[in-house]
Coordinates of C-alpha atoms in Angstrom, one line a residue:
X1 CA 178.5 -68.0 -85.1
X2 CA 181.7 -68.4 -83.3
X3 CA 183.5 -69.2 -86.2
X4 CA 182.4 -66.0 -88.0
X5 CA 183.2 -63.9 -85.2
X6 CA 186.9 -65.1 -84.9
X7 CA 187.3 -64.7 -88.5
X8 CA 186.1 -61.1 -88.1
X9 CA 188.7 -60.5 -85.7
X10 CA 191.6 -62.0 -87.4
X11 CA 190.5 -59.7 -90.5
X12 CA 190.7 -56.7 -88.1
X13 CA 194.0 -57.8 -86.7
X14 CA 195.3 -58.1 -90.2
X15 CA 193.7 -54.8 -91.5
X16 CA 195.5 -52.9 -88.2
X17 CA 198.8 -54.5 -88.9
X18 CA 198.8 -53.5 -92.6
X19 CA 197.8 -50.2 -91.7
X20 CA 200.6 -49.3 -89.4
X21 CA 203.5 -50.8 -91.4
X22 CA 206.0 -47.8 -90.3
X23 CA 205.7 -49.3 -86.4
X24 CA 207.9 -51.9 -87.5
X25 CA 207.8 -54.8 -84.9
X26 CA 205.4 -52.7 -82.5
X27 CA 202.1 -54.1 -83.1
X28 CA 198.7 -52.8 -81.6
X29 CA 199.0 -55.6 -79.0
X30 CA 202.1 -54.2 -77.8
X31 CA 201.3 -53.5 -73.8
X32 CA 204.4 -51.8 -72.5
X33 CA 204.9 -48.2 -72.3
X34 CA 207.5 -47.9 -75.2
X35 CA 209.2 -44.7 -74.1
X36 CA 209.8 -46.0 -70.9
X37 CA 211.2 -49.2 -72.2
X38 CA 213.3 -47.1 -74.5
X39 CA 215.1 -45.4 -71.7
X40 CA 215.3 -48.4 -69.7
X41 CA 217.2 -49.9 -72.2
X42 CA 219.2 -46.8 -72.9
X43 CA 220.1 -46.8 -69.3
X44 CA 221.2 -50.6 -69.7
X45 CA 223.1 -49.8 -72.8
X46 CA 225.2 -47.3 -71.1
X47 CA 225.5 -49.7 -68.0
X48 CA 227.0 -52.1 -70.7
X49 CA 229.3 -49.8 -72.2
X50 CA 230.7 -48.5 -69.1
X51 CA 231.2 -52.4 -68.2
X52 CA 233.0 -53.1 -71.4
X53 CA 235.2 -50.0 -71.0
X54 CA 236.2 -51.0 -67.4
X55 CA 236.9 -54.7 -68.3
X56 CA 239.0 -53.4 -71.5
X57 CA 240.9 -51.1 -69.3
X58 CA 241.6 -53.9 -66.6
X59 CA 242.6 -56.2 -69.5
X60 CA 245.3 -53.8 -70.9
X61 CA 246.5 -52.6 -67.5
X62 CA 246.7 -55.8 -65.6
X63 CA 250.4 -56.8 -65.6
X64 CA 252.4 -59.9 -64.6
X65 CA 252.8 -63.6 -65.9
X66 CA 250.7 -65.1 -63.1
X67 CA 247.9 -62.7 -64.3
X68 CA 247.5 -63.8 -68.0
X69 CA 244.0 -66.2 -67.1
X70 CA 242.7 -63.0 -65.2
X71 CA 243.4 -60.8 -68.3
X72 CA 241.7 -63.7 -70.5
X73 CA 238.7 -63.3 -68.2
X74 CA 238.7 -59.6 -68.5
X75 CA 238.8 -59.5 -72.2
X76 CA 236.1 -62.2 -72.4
X77 CA 234.0 -60.3 -70.2
X78 CA 234.5 -57.1 -72.2
X79 CA 233.4 -58.7 -75.5
X80 CA 230.4 -60.2 -73.7
X81 CA 229.5 -56.7 -72.6
X82 CA 229.8 -55.5 -75.9
X83 CA 227.5 -58.2 -77.3
X84 CA 224.6 -57.0 -74.5
X85 CA 225.2 -53.7 -75.9
X86 CA 224.5 -54.6 -79.3
X87 CA 221.5 -56.6 -78.2
X88 CA 220.2 -53.7 -76.4
X89 CA 220.8 -51.3 -79.1
X90 CA 218.9 -53.5 -81.6
X91 CA 216.0 -53.8 -79.5
X92 CA 215.5 -50.1 -78.9
X93 CA 215.6 -49.7 -82.7
X94 CA 213.1 -52.6 -82.9
X95 CA 210.9 -50.4 -80.7
X96 CA 211.3 -47.2 -82.9
X97 CA 213.8 -45.6 -80.6
X98 CA 217.2 -44.5 -80.8
X99 CA 219.9 -46.0 -79.1
X100 CA 221.9 -43.3 -77.2
X101 CA 225.8 -43.9 -77.3
X102 CA 226.4 -40.3 -76.3
X103 CA 229.9 -40.6 -74.4
X104 CA 229.2 -37.3 -72.4
X105 CA 226.2 -39.0 -70.6
X106 CA 227.1 -42.6 -70.3
X107 CA 228.4 -42.4 -66.6
X108 CA 225.4 -40.5 -65.6
X109 CA 223.1 -43.0 -67.3
X110 CA 224.9 -46.1 -66.2
X111 CA 224.2 -48.2 -62.9
X112 CA 227.7 -49.1 -62.7
X113 CA 230.8 -47.4 -62.1
X114 CA 234.0 -46.8 -64.1
X115 CA 236.9 -47.9 -62.5
X116 CA 240.8 -47.4 -62.9
X117 CA 242.2 -49.7 -60.3
X118 CA 245.9 -50.5 -60.2
X119 CA 246.1 -53.8 -58.9
X120 CA 244.4 -56.9 -59.9
X121 CA 242.7 -57.9 -56.6
X122 CA 241.0 -54.5 -56.6
X123 CA 240.2 -54.8 -60.6
X124 CA 238.4 -58.0 -59.9
X125 CA 236.7 -56.8 -56.9
X126 CA 235.3 -53.5 -58.6
X127 CA 234.3 -55.9 -61.5
X128 CA 232.5 -58.2 -59.1
X129 CA 230.7 -55.1 -57.6
X130 CA 229.5 -53.9 -61.1
X131 CA 228.3 -57.4 -62.4
X132 CA 226.1 -57.6 -58.8
X133 CA 224.6 -54.2 -59.7
X134 CA 223.9 -55.5 -63.1
X135 CA 222.4 -58.6 -62.1
X136 CA 220.1 -56.6 -59.3
X137 CA 219.3 -53.9 -62.0
X138 CA 218.1 -56.5 -64.7
X139 CA 216.0 -58.3 -62.1
X140 CA 214.0 -55.1 -61.3
X141 CA 213.7 -54.3 -65.2
X142 CA 212.4 -57.9 -65.8
X143 CA 210.0 -57.6 -62.9
X144 CA 208.7 -54.2 -64.0
X145 CA 208.0 -55.4 -67.4
X146 CA 205.9 -58.3 -66.1
X147 CA 204.1 -59.5 -69.2
X148 CA 203.9 -56.3 -71.1
X149 CA 206.9 -57.1 -73.6
X150 CA 207.9 -60.6 -73.7
X151 CA 210.5 -60.2 -76.1
X152 CA 212.5 -57.5 -74.3
X153 CA 211.9 -59.7 -71.1
X154 CA 213.5 -62.6 -72.5
X155 CA 216.2 -60.7 -74.0
X156 CA 217.0 -59.3 -70.2
X157 CA 217.0 -62.5 -68.8
X158 CA 219.5 -63.8 -71.2
X159 CA 221.7 -60.9 -70.5
X160 CA 221.2 -61.5 -66.7
X161 CA 222.3 -65.0 -67.0
X162 CA 225.6 -64.0 -68.6
X163 CA 226.2 -61.4 -65.9
X164 CA 225.6 -64.0 -63.1
X165 CA 228.3 -66.2 -64.7
X166 CA 230.3 -62.9 -64.8
X167 CA 229.8 -62.6 -61.2
X168 CA 230.9 -66.2 -60.4
X169 CA 233.9 -65.7 -62.4
X170 CA 235.0 -62.8 -60.5
X171 CA 234.1 -64.3 -57.1
X172 CA 236.2 -67.4 -58.0
X173 CA 239.1 -65.4 -58.9
X174 CA 239.0 -63.6 -55.6
X175 CA 239.2 -67.0 -53.9

């Protein structure tokens, strides 16, 4: 009896999956509020794009021979932020959403600020503050997801890990 019941449940799952193929990766078992997750991810996307642009500006405007290692760090962080933006946009599409790259609203949706510091110490400090904001924001997102969307949660944990490394890098540069 137990085997027959389990077999019927498997058949129902297969029929359900086959009937909603336009939903792509989003199956009936998805437990999160998809629209809320997409909005959250679009805000994170805006944050990553603003951080990428800030790091790029700092990379191009930092001057002095002794600042070459700092410039290299800024460039690497910009590339990492770009990778995060790519991951977030891909996940938004997987959830049947549309990634929001609208430049007019990036700063409004971003958790971090864009900074045009002129001296290297202020550049590093503003990047450290932004990384700390990102870490806390990702921590809250992960906490809010609980176990409703393990794929997004795992992605956010990976991104947060890199943001923690960035914060350590910026703190070390201030020392």
